[in-house]
Amino acid sequence: MRYSRQLLRLAALPVAISLLAGCSGGLFGEGDEAGPIVVGTTDSVTSLDPSAAYDAGSWAIISTLHQGLMTFEPSGSTPVPDAAKECSFTDDKTLKTFRCELRDGLKFSNGDKLTAEDVKFSFERVRSYYEKNKQGGPWPVLGTLDTVEAEGDAVVVFHLATPDATWPYKLASAAGVIVDKDAYPDGKALEGDDVVGSGPYVLKSYDAGKSAVLERNANYKGAFEVQNDAVTIKYYESPDKLLAAWKDGGLDAVSRDLPAKAYRDIEDNPESDVRVAALKGSSVRHMVFNVKDGSRVKSPAIRKAIAALVDRQAIARNVHFRTVDPLYSLIPAGVAGHTTAFYDRLPRTDPAEAQKILAEAGIATPVTFTLAYRKDAGFEEETKVLVKQLEQNDLFKVELDPRGDDFFDMVNAGKTDAFTVGWLPDFPDPGTYVSPVVGKGNTFNNGYSSPKVNELIKRTEKVSARTRTLSDNTAIDDEVAKDLPLLPLYQSKDYTLTTDHILGGEKLLDSTGAWRVWELSRE
């Protein structure tokens, strides 16, 4: 699923912990008693245009302003109709034709009627943007789509190039949201913030990198009952700045992310007027290698030596205060298909073994390579520890490339030898951790493609009973661990904090990857 500072939450249910000790002030402020509900986050928004965005922060706000044909109920993993009245495969055996009938009376926020032609335009536009720009946007999620047709105003039919049992899930993700064909350009991103959608909210004002003001969309007809009239999202450059704002009492809720130590302190000292919702296994973090010609980590021996130097346990313990768990699989623990392939296939953390691997391959040391990371997302300390591990025994010399809002442009352009990145699910299915990451035309644009992995991915997409994909996902994990185009580092919890007068915080984040600010209300 998507980039994150950060990163299915299939088997992980939100755990709400009410900590209402009756103290005032202290670490957590009480927030305002009226007006918009104010939510703070360190997520960043790269684009307000659904065809151009494929990162956690952008998808979060896009999903509040737009709707798709399908969606997920809170804490549910089954797609249900949203803009559609009903949807289904026309043939359960081939899984190549999917038909949806729209609800009656749908309108965009500007008053335009929402029709099947708008749906057709929206999906074709995601493809045309990707093809024209050769990168970017959520097309890797929708890549099994062949053609889409509109039958009158109310019926849309998707014809898939290959069987895809996950197509309903993809429609329910932000990759499948609908835009007004008369308000959006084709082949390029929308300029400015004049967003036209049919989702729960309209965008009343937007200050890039600082705030977004959302108001309830009176034209919305869909699966959700909006619990508030307005939400203000405030964006912060770092977890420390978000924590400072939370302490000052200017926020009603916090979602992704405070410093790890703050979460540990909250769990260890639960005496504050705050409600905490913790979701285990929600996001993963990888170190991704550029395996294209010219990359300084193209050699498998170099990547294997790097793997022998990385100490996940130390990162989890010393940097993240055990709010994350070491990960040895593409798929996180708790999700069908999780294995320990990267533990079984690769050497244990051992500098001597790393040195031996490089020597046997005839590779002179130190090996110099570039490592990019998000400097504005709280990963400075993690990166320092990782670099210290890699430069043991002078085997590697790491040239750091700290990035800000241009991080995803760098990733799309493939301009670094390696980078660390978080990954969140597109939809609640194991495939969301696999196909976009290591499949053909993967969103990391790191040059990796494996015929065997691609064939296994196609096989999993033909299986409507998703639990029956276990063996193929296990085989994919093993093959990728052998090829090593990336190295899983850890999986983490997602926390949502709300002051004691805000309800619905436990629904804000769930197994679907959505950001449900419409579930928040005042007590």
Short mmCIF file of C-alpha atoms in Angstrom, two decimals, residues 1-3 5-6 9 39 41-48 50 53-66 173-175 177 200-201 212 214 231 233 235 255-256 424-425 508-509 513-518:
data_model
loop_
_atom_site.label_atom_id
_atom_site.label_comp_id
_atom_site.label_asym_id
_atom_site.label_seq_id
_atom_site.Cartn_x
_atom_site.Cartn_y
_atom_site.Cartn_z
CA MET A 1 0.00 0.00 0.00
CA ARG A 2 1.42 3.37 0.36
CA TYR A 3 4.46 5.30 1.38
CA ARG A 5 7.03 8.11 7.35
CA GLN A 6 6.33 5.51 8.87
CA ARG A 9 -4.01 -4.90 9.61
CA VAL A 39 -6.42 16.65 14.54
CA THR A 41 -0.38 14.65 12.37
CA THR A 42 3.16 14.46 11.00
CA ASP A 43 1.89 13.01 7.73
CA SER A 44 2.74 15.18 4.75
CA VAL A 45 0.60 15.74 1.66
CA THR A 46 2.38 15.46 -1.69
CA SER A 47 -0.73 16.02 -3.80
CA LEU A 48 -4.47 16.63 -3.42
CA PRO A 50 -6.03 11.22 -6.58
CA ALA A 53 -0.86 10.70 -4.94
CA TYR A 54 0.30 7.42 -3.45
CA ASP A 55 1.43 8.22 0.07
CA ALA A 56 -0.22 8.00 3.47
CA GLY A 57 -0.72 11.72 4.09
CA SER A 58 -2.21 12.42 0.68
CA TRP A 59 -4.49 9.38 0.76
CA ALA A 60 -5.70 10.37 4.22
CA ILE A 61 -7.11 13.72 3.07
CA ILE A 62 -8.14 12.46 -0.38
CA SER A 63 -10.33 9.79 1.24
CA THR A 64 -12.20 12.48 3.20
CA LEU A 65 -12.94 14.59 0.10
CA HIS A 66 -13.75 11.82 -2.39
CA SER A 173 -9.11 2.00 -1.49
CA ALA A 174 -8.21 5.59 -2.29
CA ALA A 175 -6.86 4.38 -5.63
CA VAL A 177 -11.97 7.36 -5.80
CA PRO A 200 -17.93 13.19 3.42
CA TYR A 201 -16.22 16.62 3.43
CA ALA A 212 -6.55 21.78 5.99
CA LEU A 214 -12.79 20.35 6.20
CA VAL A 231 -12.49 18.95 11.13
CA ILE A 233 -6.12 18.99 10.23
CA TYR A 235 0.40 19.26 9.89
CA SER A 255 -2.72 10.51 14.69
CA ARG A 256 0.71 9.47 13.31
CA LEU A 424 0.81 1.20 4.93
CA PRO A 425 -1.80 -1.15 3.45
CA LEU A 508 -9.84 6.64 13.24
CA LEU A 509 -7.35 3.99 12.13
CA GLY A 513 -5.85 1.69 6.02
CA ALA A 514 -8.47 4.48 5.98
CA TRP A 515 -8.25 7.67 8.06
CA ARG A 516 -11.78 8.06 9.41
CA VAL A 517 -11.97 11.60 10.78
CA TRP A 518 -15.73 11.52 10.12
#
